[in-house]
Amino acid sequence: MAPEERPQFIASSGGMAVESTGNRLLSADRVETEQIIVSEKHSWKNLFAYIGPGFLVSIAYIDPGNFETDLQAGAQYKYELLWIILVASCAALVIQSLAANLGVVTGKHLAEHCRTEYPRKTNFVLWVIAEIAIVACDIPEVIGTAFALNMLFRIPVWCGVLLTGFSTLFLLALQQYGVRKLEFFIAFLVFTIAICFFLELGYSKPKSTEVLKGLFIPKLNGNGATGHAISLVGAMVMPHNLFLHSALVLSRKIPRSVHGIKEACRFYLIESAFALTVAFLINVSVISLSGAVCSSSTLALNDKKSCENLDLNEASFLLKNVLGNWSSKIFAIALLASGQSSTITGTYAGQYVMQGFLNLRFKTWVRNLLTRCLAIIPSLIVAIIGGSSGAGQLIIIASMILSFELPFALIPLLKFTGSKTKMGPNANSLPITVLTWLLGLAIMVINIQYLVTSFVKWLIHNKLPKVGVAFIGILGFAGMIAYLGGILYLAFRKDKEVTYLLPLEESIAIESNCTQGYNKDAELHGPFGAIPREDIVSMQLPRTRDLTDLD
């Protein structure tokens, strides 16, 4: 092979980006970046450098949509469905750790891998689905914040919907103070939510033995319980979170060594476990609070009716009547913190999805304005026409959309993290592969069952003419066939593109081989290092600067 035809290899380590073109190494010291640099020393102190992304991700597990399903589950089934939260939280930890590993090992987030791997048309469809998921995730956050403003300041729900967009823009101004301060602020909001619900729990006094029994003894009494269990699972694992987590880990500049990569994966797992444990305890508190209040023997008749169809707005009045006015205010503060923090993380998820699938980057405020408008318009229309009850129903519809779209993010994640062409020696082991696919399959089957049963139930109970029902039924089932076809395509399509990023020491060894002359080992390993990722050193949250030209 002629010297000018030798393959290129890219690696990065600490503050260096190393490019090999046969005889040239370029320093990235000129690159302006606000990344958090992780020390190359082997120490548990490095764990503190990794703390942050897990809390931003955990927000999706305690957003207003989760609170809505938690309240209904507790009101109707007391503590019987707590075990669903435990199982779903464990599954979420495994899945989120895969998303973090994908970003750490490859230096690319999930949306970027999709753009590299899939044909243009498939990639475009996946992008549209991801954008719809982000809008569907924004709707409960907008409505939840509007409810909170109504509870605290008596602001009409439709006015609260409008104010939500402006308040989110204000909070996103925090990005100018750097990644760390934004992460600490989100963590503060998470602990604020936790403290509020722990206080509520202390005054509602659920029986600890019954709570423990609900956590560790699986029970589903009747079809209604099955439907609520499915909705709980659907509200826990959200598609946009997989894109978000795989991108957030790139805000750290880790040592590009074998040990550095393994340490980063391990510390991100620990950090995610801690953040998701806090989220798990909050969800348990919400269900226990609802279960204790609605099962009280002293509950008034009007309050019992509220428990039959408990939503975020009704929960405020219920807590006020049963536990006092202060309880309603504490609930509103928790809901406000949940809604505002969720809108911030949803905006960043949208930013990375657009950048990854289309290689487009908008300014954060522009991106946020677009997603806010798409979420605010339907929320505003429903709030004006249907009032609080209509807005509550919109949250349920948004949760169904998220359940529908989960496989189109989850399947690529499972395939990429189990692929040696993507992850090299860091690909999932056989036991992890089997476990994660079983988890993924279970979640997808549960969500698909939820969608099918909900659609069939709607067809049976709606008041449309029979011709209209038949027409909608044909379209609906045709759509389901196309939906299953898309899932099977993603599941069985063989990965083609090699995107594994070599650790620094391996890349330098191959560089030495190529400098001395062509050999078979370089040919075998070359493609793993041949994908240039110059933007790794400038990928951050939030993104304020682009990488300067190295040439």
Coordinates of C-alpha atoms in Angstrom, one line a residue:
M1 CA 0.0 0.0 0.0
A2 CA 1.4 3.4 -0.9
P3 CA 2.0 5.8 2.0
E4 CA -0.7 8.2 0.8
E5 CA -3.2 5.3 0.7
R6 CA -2.7 4.2 4.2
P7 CA -5.8 4.4 6.4
Q8 CA -6.3 7.2 8.9
F9 CA -6.8 6.5 12.6
I10 CA -8.4 8.8 15.2
A11 CA -8.2 8.7 18.9
S12 CA -8.6 11.2 21.7
S13 CA -7.2 11.3 25.2
G14 CA -7.7 14.0 27.8
G15 CA -7.0 17.2 26.0
M16 CA -5.5 15.6 22.9
A17 CA -7.0 14.5 19.6
V18 CA -4.5 12.4 17.7
E19 CA -4.8 12.0 13.9
S20 CA -2.6 9.7 12.0
T21 CA -2.0 10.3 8.3
G22 CA 1.1 8.2 8.1
N23 CA 3.5 10.8 9.6
R24 CA 1.4 13.6 11.1
L25 CA 0.0 14.0 14.7
L26 CA -2.3 17.0 15.4
S27 CA -2.8 18.5 18.9
A28 CA -6.3 19.6 19.9
D29 CA -4.9 22.1 22.4
R30 CA -6.4 24.8 20.3
V31 CA -9.9 23.4 20.7
E32 CA -12.1 25.6 22.8
T33 CA -14.2 23.4 25.1
E34 CA -16.1 23.5 28.3
Q35 CA -16.1 19.8 28.9
I36 CA -15.5 18.4 32.3
I37 CA -12.1 16.8 32.2
V38 CA -11.7 13.5 34.1
S39 CA -8.3 12.8 35.7
E40 CA -6.3 10.0 34.3
K41 CA -5.4 8.9 37.9
H42 CA -7.1 5.7 39.0
S43 CA -9.2 6.9 42.0
W44 CA -12.7 6.7 43.4
K45 CA -12.6 10.5 43.5
N46 CA -13.2 10.4 39.8
L47 CA -16.8 9.3 40.6
F48 CA -17.6 13.0 41.4
A49 CA -16.6 14.1 37.9
Y50 CA -19.2 11.7 36.5
I51 CA -22.1 12.7 38.7
G52 CA -24.7 14.8 36.8
P53 CA -26.0 13.0 33.6
G54 CA -27.9 10.4 35.7
F55 CA -29.9 13.1 37.5
L56 CA -30.8 14.8 34.2
V57 CA -32.0 11.4 32.9
S58 CA -33.8 10.5 36.1
I59 CA -36.1 13.5 35.6
A60 CA -38.0 11.5 32.9
Y61 CA -38.9 9.0 35.6
I62 CA -40.5 11.5 37.8
D63 CA -42.2 13.8 35.3
P64 CA -45.9 14.8 35.6
G65 CA -46.9 11.9 33.3
N66 CA -45.4 9.5 35.9
F67 CA -47.2 11.2 38.7
E68 CA -50.5 10.9 36.9
T69 CA -50.2 7.2 36.4
D70 CA -48.9 6.7 40.0
L71 CA -51.8 8.6 41.5
Q72 CA -54.3 6.5 39.6
A73 CA -52.6 3.2 40.4
G74 CA -52.5 4.1 44.1
A75 CA -56.1 5.4 44.2
Q76 CA -57.6 2.3 42.6
Y77 CA -55.3 -0.5 43.7
K78 CA -53.7 0.9 46.9
Y79 CA -50.2 -0.6 47.2
E80 CA -50.7 -3.7 45.0
L81 CA -48.8 -2.3 41.9
L82 CA -45.7 -1.1 43.8
W83 CA -43.8 -4.2 42.5
I84 CA -44.3 -2.9 39.0
I85 CA -42.4 0.2 39.9
L86 CA -39.6 -1.9 41.4
V87 CA -39.3 -4.2 38.3
A88 CA -39.5 -1.3 35.9
S89 CA -36.9 0.7 37.7
C90 CA -34.4 -2.2 37.6
A91 CA -35.1 -2.7 33.9
A92 CA -34.6 1.1 33.4
L93 CA -31.2 1.0 35.1
V94 CA -30.0 -1.8 32.8
I95 CA -31.3 -0.1 29.7
Q96 CA -30.0 3.4 30.7
S97 CA -26.6 1.9 31.5
L98 CA -26.4 0.5 27.9
A99 CA -27.2 4.0 26.5
A100 CA -24.4 5.5 28.6
N101 CA -21.9 2.7 27.6
L102 CA -22.7 3.4 23.9
G103 CA -21.7 7.0 24.2
V104 CA -18.6 6.3 26.3
V105 CA -17.1 3.5 24.2
T106 CA -17.9 4.9 20.7
G107 CA -17.8 8.6 21.3
K108 CA -21.1 8.8 19.4
H109 CA -24.6 9.0 20.8
L110 CA -27.5 6.9 19.7
A111 CA -29.0 9.3 17.1
E112 CA -25.6 9.6 15.4
H113 CA -25.2 5.8 15.2
C114 CA -28.6 5.6 13.5
R115 CA -27.6 8.2 10.9
T116 CA -24.4 6.2 10.2
E117 CA -26.0 2.8 10.1
Y118 CA -29.4 3.1 8.4
P119 CA -30.4 4.2 4.9
R120 CA -31.5 7.8 4.4
K121 CA -35.3 7.0 4.3
T122 CA -35.1 4.8 7.4
N123 CA -33.1 7.4 9.2
F124 CA -35.7 10.1 8.3
V125 CA -38.6 8.0 9.6
L126 CA -36.7 7.3 12.8
W127 CA -36.0 11.0 13.2
V128 CA -39.7 11.9 12.7
I129 CA -40.7 9.2 15.3
A130 CA -38.1 10.6 17.8
E131 CA -39.4 14.1 17.3
I132 CA -43.0 13.1 17.9
A133 CA -41.8 11.3 21.1
I134 CA -40.2 14.4 22.4
V135 CA -43.3 16.5 21.7
A136 CA -45.4 13.8 23.4
C137 CA -43.1 13.9 26.4
D138 CA -43.4 17.7 26.5
I139 CA -47.2 17.7 26.7
P140 CA -47.5 16.2 30.2
E141 CA -44.7 18.6 31.4
V142 CA -46.5 21.6 30.0
I143 CA -49.8 20.6 31.5
G144 CA -48.3 19.5 34.8
T145 CA -46.6 22.9 35.2
A146 CA -49.9 24.7 34.3
F147 CA -51.7 22.6 37.0
A148 CA -49.0 23.6 39.5
L149 CA -49.4 27.3 38.7
N150 CA -53.1 27.0 39.1
M151 CA -52.7 25.3 42.5
L152 CA -50.2 27.8 43.8
F153 CA -51.4 31.1 42.3
R154 CA -55.0 30.4 41.0
I155 CA -53.8 31.0 37.4
P156 CA -56.2 29.5 34.9
V157 CA -54.8 26.3 33.3
W158 CA -54.8 27.8 29.8
C159 CA -52.8 30.8 31.0
G160 CA -50.4 28.4 32.8
V161 CA -49.8 26.6 29.5
L162 CA -48.7 29.9 27.9
L163 CA -46.5 30.8 30.9
T164 CA -44.8 27.4 30.8
G165 CA -43.0 28.3 27.6
F166 CA -41.6 31.5 28.9
S167 CA -40.5 30.0 32.2
T168 CA -38.6 27.2 30.4
L169 CA -36.7 29.8 28.3
F170 CA -35.8 31.5 31.5
L171 CA -34.4 28.4 33.1
L172 CA -32.5 27.5 30.0
A173 CA -30.6 30.7 30.5
L174 CA -28.7 28.8 33.2
Q175 CA -26.7 27.2 30.4
Q176 CA -24.4 30.2 30.2
Y177 CA -23.1 29.4 33.6
G178 CA -21.8 26.0 32.5
V179 CA -22.6 22.4 32.6
R180 CA -21.9 21.7 36.2
K181 CA -24.2 24.5 37.5
L182 CA -27.1 23.2 35.3
E183 CA -26.6 19.7 36.6
F184 CA -26.5 20.8 40.2
F185 CA -29.7 22.8 39.6
I186 CA -31.5 19.8 38.2
A187 CA -30.3 17.7 41.1
F188 CA -31.6 20.3 43.5
L189 CA -35.0 20.1 41.8
V190 CA -35.0 16.3 42.0
F191 CA -34.3 16.4 45.8
T192 CA -36.9 19.1 46.2
I193 CA -39.5 16.7 44.6
A194 CA -38.3 13.9 46.9
I195 CA -38.5 16.1 50.1
C196 CA -42.0 17.2 49.2
F197 CA -43.4 13.7 48.7
F198 CA -41.6 12.4 51.7
L199 CA -43.3 15.1 53.8
E200 CA -46.6 14.1 52.2
L201 CA -45.9 10.5 53.0
G202 CA -45.1 11.2 56.6
Y203 CA -48.5 12.8 57.2
S204 CA -50.6 10.4 55.2
K205 CA -49.0 7.5 57.2
P206 CA -49.4 4.4 54.9
K207 CA -48.9 1.1 56.6
S208 CA -45.3 0.0 56.1
T209 CA -46.1 -3.7 56.1
E210 CA -48.6 -3.3 53.3
V211 CA -46.2 -1.1 51.3
L212 CA -43.5 -3.8 51.6
K213 CA -45.9 -6.5 50.6
G214 CA -46.9 -4.4 47.6
L215 CA -43.2 -4.0 46.6
F216 CA -42.2 -7.7 46.8
I217 CA -45.3 -9.7 46.2
P218 CA -46.6 -9.5 42.6
K219 CA -50.3 -9.2 42.3
L220 CA -52.7 -8.2 39.5
N221 CA -56.4 -8.4 40.4
G222 CA -58.5 -8.1 37.3
N223 CA -58.1 -6.6 33.8
G224 CA -58.1 -3.1 35.2
A225 CA -55.0 -3.8 37.2
T226 CA -53.3 -5.2 34.2
G227 CA -54.0 -2.0 32.2
H228 CA -52.6 0.2 35.0
A229 CA -49.5 -2.0 35.3
I230 CA -48.9 -1.6 31.6
S231 CA -49.3 2.2 31.8
L232 CA -46.9 2.3 34.7
V233 CA -44.2 0.5 32.7
G234 CA -44.9 2.7 29.7
A235 CA -44.5 5.8 31.8
M236 CA -41.2 4.6 33.2
V237 CA -39.0 3.8 30.1
M238 CA -39.2 6.6 27.5
P239 CA -37.6 6.6 24.1
H240 CA -36.2 10.2 24.2
N241 CA -34.2 9.2 27.4
L242 CA -32.1 6.7 25.5
F243 CA -31.0 9.3 23.0
L244 CA -30.4 11.8 25.8
H245 CA -28.3 9.6 28.1
S246 CA -26.0 8.4 25.3
A247 CA -25.3 12.1 24.5
L248 CA -25.0 13.4 28.0
V249 CA -22.1 11.2 28.8
L250 CA -20.1 13.0 26.1
S251 CA -20.0 16.1 28.3
R252 CA -17.1 14.4 30.1
K253 CA -13.6 14.2 28.5
I254 CA -12.5 10.8 29.7
P255 CA -9.1 9.2 29.3
R256 CA -9.2 7.3 26.0
S257 CA -7.6 4.2 27.4
V258 CA -8.9 0.7 28.0
H259 CA -9.0 1.3 31.8
G260 CA -10.4 4.8 31.4
I261 CA -13.3 3.5 29.3
K262 CA -14.1 0.7 31.7
E263 CA -13.9 3.1 34.7
A264 CA -16.2 5.6 32.9
C265 CA -18.8 2.8 32.2
R266 CA -18.6 1.6 35.8
F267 CA -18.9 5.1 37.4
Y268 CA -21.8 6.0 35.1
L269 CA -23.6 2.9 36.2
I270 CA -23.1 3.8 39.9
E271 CA -24.2 7.4 39.3
S272 CA -27.3 6.3 37.3
A273 CA -28.2 3.7 40.0
F274 CA -28.1 6.4 42.7
A275 CA -30.2 8.9 40.7
L276 CA -32.7 6.3 39.6
T277 CA -33.0 5.0 43.2
V278 CA -34.1 8.5 44.2
A279 CA -36.6 8.5 41.3
F280 CA -37.8 5.0 42.4
L281 CA -38.4 6.2 46.0
I282 CA -40.4 9.2 44.7
N283 CA -42.6 7.0 42.6
V284 CA -43.2 4.7 45.5
S285 CA -44.1 7.7 47.7
V286 CA -46.6 9.0 45.2
I287 CA -48.4 5.6 44.9
S288 CA -48.3 5.1 48.7
L289 CA -49.6 8.6 49.3
S290 CA -52.5 8.1 46.9
G291 CA -53.2 4.6 48.2
A292 CA -53.2 5.8 51.9
V293 CA -55.4 8.8 51.3
C294 CA -58.0 7.0 49.0
S295 CA -58.3 4.0 51.3
S296 CA -58.9 6.0 54.4
S297 CA -62.0 5.0 56.3
T298 CA -62.8 8.6 57.1
L299 CA -62.8 9.7 53.5
A300 CA -65.8 11.9 52.5
L301 CA -68.2 10.9 49.7
N302 CA -67.1 13.6 47.4
D303 CA -63.4 12.7 48.0
K304 CA -64.2 9.0 47.2
K305 CA -65.6 10.1 43.8
S306 CA -62.3 12.1 43.2
C307 CA -60.4 8.9 43.8
E308 CA -62.3 7.0 41.1
N309 CA -60.7 9.1 38.4
L310 CA -57.8 10.8 40.1
D311 CA -55.6 13.1 38.0
L312 CA -53.1 15.8 38.9
N313 CA -55.7 18.5 39.4
E314 CA -58.1 16.4 41.4
A315 CA -55.2 15.2 43.6
S316 CA -54.6 18.7 44.7
F317 CA -58.2 19.2 46.0
L318 CA -58.1 15.7 47.5
L319 CA -55.0 16.4 49.5
K320 CA -56.3 19.8 50.6
N321 CA -59.5 18.2 51.9
V322 CA -57.9 15.2 53.6
L323 CA -54.5 16.5 54.8
G324 CA -54.9 20.2 54.8
N325 CA -54.2 23.3 52.6
W326 CA -50.4 23.0 53.2
S327 CA -50.4 19.5 51.7
S328 CA -51.9 20.8 48.5
K329 CA -49.2 23.5 48.3
I330 CA -46.4 21.0 48.9
F331 CA -47.8 18.8 46.1
A332 CA -47.9 21.8 43.8
I333 CA -44.3 22.7 44.5
A334 CA -43.2 19.2 43.7
L335 CA -45.3 19.2 40.5
L336 CA -43.8 22.6 39.5
A337 CA -40.2 21.4 40.1
S338 CA -41.0 18.2 38.1
G339 CA -42.5 20.0 35.1
Q340 CA -39.8 22.6 34.8
S341 CA -36.9 20.2 35.1
S342 CA -38.5 17.8 32.6
T343 CA -38.9 20.6 30.0
I344 CA -35.2 21.4 30.3
T345 CA -34.1 17.8 29.7
G346 CA -36.7 17.3 27.0
T347 CA -35.2 20.3 25.1
Y348 CA -31.7 18.9 25.2
A349 CA -33.0 15.5 24.0
G350 CA -34.5 17.3 21.0
Q351 CA -31.2 19.1 20.4
Y352 CA -29.2 15.9 20.3
V353 CA -31.9 14.1 18.2
M354 CA -31.8 16.8 15.5
Q355 CA -28.0 17.0 15.5
G356 CA -27.6 13.2 15.4
F357 CA -30.1 12.3 12.8
L358 CA -29.8 15.3 10.5
N359 CA -26.4 16.7 11.5
L360 CA -28.2 20.0 12.1
R361 CA -27.6 22.2 15.2
F362 CA -29.9 25.0 16.2
K363 CA -29.4 27.5 19.0
T364 CA -30.9 26.1 22.2
W365 CA -33.5 28.8 22.5
V366 CA -34.6 28.3 18.9
R367 CA -34.9 24.5 19.4
N368 CA -36.7 25.0 22.7
L369 CA -39.2 27.5 21.1
L370 CA -40.0 25.0 18.3
T371 CA -40.7 22.1 20.7
R372 CA -42.5 24.3 23.2
C373 CA -44.9 25.6 20.4
L374 CA -45.6 22.0 19.2
A375 CA -46.4 21.0 22.8
I376 CA -48.2 24.2 23.8
I377 CA -50.6 24.4 20.9
P378 CA -52.5 21.1 21.5
S379 CA -52.3 21.6 25.3
L380 CA -53.7 25.1 25.0
I381 CA -56.6 24.0 22.7
V382 CA -57.5 21.1 25.0
A383 CA -57.2 23.2 28.1
I384 CA -59.5 25.9 26.7
I385 CA -62.1 23.4 25.3
G386 CA -61.9 20.5 27.8
G387 CA -60.7 22.3 30.9
S388 CA -58.7 20.5 33.6
S389 CA -60.2 17.1 32.8
G390 CA -59.4 17.3 29.1
A391 CA -55.9 18.3 29.9
G392 CA -55.6 15.3 32.2
Q393 CA -56.8 13.0 29.4
L394 CA -54.2 14.5 27.0
I395 CA -51.5 13.3 29.4
I396 CA -52.8 9.7 29.1
I397 CA -52.8 10.0 25.2
A398 CA -49.2 11.3 25.3
S399 CA -48.1 8.4 27.5
M400 CA -49.7 6.0 24.9
I401 CA -47.7 7.7 22.1
L402 CA -44.5 7.2 24.0
S403 CA -45.3 3.5 24.6
F404 CA -45.9 3.1 20.8
E405 CA -42.6 4.7 19.9
L406 CA -40.3 3.0 22.4
P407 CA -39.2 0.0 20.2
F408 CA -37.8 2.4 17.6
A409 CA -35.2 3.7 20.1
L410 CA -34.8 0.5 22.2
I411 CA -34.1 -2.0 19.4
P412 CA -31.2 0.1 17.8
L413 CA -29.7 0.6 21.3
L414 CA -29.8 -3.2 22.0
K415 CA -28.3 -4.0 18.7
F416 CA -25.6 -1.4 18.7
T417 CA -24.4 -2.2 22.3
G418 CA -24.3 -5.9 21.4
S419 CA -22.4 -5.4 18.2
K420 CA -18.6 -5.8 18.1
T421 CA -18.5 -3.6 15.0
K422 CA -19.9 -0.8 17.2
M423 CA -18.5 -1.5 20.6
G424 CA -15.4 -3.7 19.9
P425 CA -14.4 -5.7 23.0
N426 CA -16.8 -3.7 25.1
A427 CA -19.8 -5.2 23.4
N428 CA -22.4 -6.8 25.7
S429 CA -21.5 -10.3 26.8
L430 CA -23.8 -13.2 26.0
P431 CA -25.6 -13.2 29.4
I432 CA -26.1 -9.4 29.2
T433 CA -27.3 -9.7 25.6
V434 CA -29.9 -12.3 26.5
L435 CA -31.0 -10.4 29.6
T436 CA -31.4 -7.1 27.8
W437 CA -33.2 -8.5 24.9
L438 CA -35.6 -10.4 27.2
L439 CA -36.2 -7.1 29.1
G440 CA -36.6 -5.2 25.8
L441 CA -39.0 -7.8 24.4
A442 CA -41.1 -7.8 27.6
I443 CA -41.4 -4.1 27.6
M444 CA -42.3 -4.0 23.9
V445 CA -44.9 -6.8 24.3
I446 CA -46.4 -5.0 27.3
N447 CA -46.6 -1.7 25.4
I448 CA -48.0 -3.3 22.2
Q449 CA -50.6 -5.2 24.2
Y450 CA -51.6 -1.9 25.9
L451 CA -52.0 -0.2 22.5
V452 CA -54.0 -3.0 20.9
T453 CA -56.3 -3.4 23.9
S454 CA -56.8 0.3 24.2
F455 CA -57.6 0.7 20.5
V456 CA -60.0 -2.3 20.5
K457 CA -61.8 -0.9 23.6
W458 CA -62.1 2.5 21.9
L459 CA -63.6 0.8 18.8
I460 CA -66.2 -1.0 20.9
H461 CA -67.3 1.9 23.1
N462 CA -67.2 4.9 20.8
K463 CA -70.5 6.4 19.4
L464 CA -69.4 6.7 15.7
P465 CA -71.5 5.2 12.9
K466 CA -70.6 1.6 12.1
V467 CA -69.2 2.6 8.7
G468 CA -66.9 5.0 10.4
V469 CA -65.8 2.5 13.0
A470 CA -65.1 -0.1 10.3
F471 CA -63.0 2.4 8.3
I472 CA -61.0 3.5 11.3
G473 CA -60.6 -0.1 12.4
I474 CA -59.2 -1.1 8.9
L475 CA -56.8 1.9 9.0
G476 CA -55.8 1.2 12.6
F477 CA -55.0 -2.5 12.0
A478 CA -53.1 -1.7 8.8
G479 CA -51.1 0.7 10.8
M480 CA -50.4 -1.9 13.4
I481 CA -49.1 -4.3 10.7
A482 CA -46.8 -1.6 9.3
Y483 CA -45.7 -0.9 12.9
L484 CA -44.8 -4.5 13.6
G485 CA -43.1 -4.7 10.2
G486 CA -40.9 -1.7 11.2
I487 CA -40.0 -3.4 14.5
L488 CA -39.0 -6.7 12.7
Y489 CA -36.9 -4.8 10.2
L490 CA -34.9 -3.1 12.9
A491 CA -34.6 -6.3 14.9
F492 CA -33.3 -8.5 12.1
R493 CA -31.4 -6.1 9.9
K494 CA -27.7 -6.9 10.1
D495 CA -25.4 -4.0 11.2
K496 CA -23.1 -2.9 8.4
E497 CA -21.1 0.1 9.5
V498 CA -18.0 -0.1 11.7
T499 CA -17.9 2.8 14.2
Y500 CA -15.8 1.5 17.1
L501 CA -13.4 4.1 18.4
L502 CA -10.0 2.7 19.4
P503 CA -8.6 3.6 22.8
L504 CA -5.5 5.8 22.5
E505 CA -2.8 3.0 23.1
E506 CA -4.3 0.8 20.4
S507 CA -4.6 3.6 17.9
I508 CA -0.9 4.6 18.5
A509 CA 0.2 1.0 18.0
I510 CA -1.6 0.8 14.7
E511 CA -0.2 4.2 13.8
S512 CA 3.3 2.8 14.4
N513 CA 2.5 -0.2 12.2
C514 CA 1.2 2.0 9.4
T515 CA 4.3 4.3 9.6
Q516 CA 6.6 1.3 9.3
G517 CA 4.7 -0.3 6.5
Y518 CA 1.5 -2.1 5.7
N519 CA 0.8 -5.4 7.5
K520 CA -2.1 -7.7 8.0
D521 CA -2.8 -6.7 11.6
A522 CA -3.3 -3.1 10.6
E523 CA -5.7 -4.2 7.9
L524 CA -7.7 -6.1 10.4
H525 CA -7.9 -3.4 13.0
G526 CA -7.8 -0.4 10.7
P527 CA -11.5 0.1 10.2
F528 CA -12.1 0.3 13.9
G529 CA -10.0 3.5 14.1
A530 CA -10.8 4.9 10.7
I531 CA -13.9 6.8 11.6
P532 CA -12.8 10.4 12.4
R533 CA -14.7 11.9 15.4
E534 CA -13.1 15.4 15.7
D535 CA -16.2 16.7 17.4
I536 CA -15.7 14.4 20.4
V537 CA -13.6 16.9 22.2
S538 CA -16.2 19.6 21.8
M539 CA -19.4 17.7 22.5
Q540 CA -20.9 19.1 25.6
L541 CA -24.0 20.0 27.4
P542 CA -24.9 22.7 26.6
R543 CA -23.1 23.1 23.3
T544 CA -21.9 26.7 23.0
R545 CA -18.9 26.4 20.7
D546 CA -18.0 24.3 17.7
L547 CA -14.6 22.7 17.3
T548 CA -12.1 25.0 15.6
D549 CA -10.6 23.8 12.4
L550 CA -7.6 21.7 12.9
D551 CA -6.1 22.2 9.5

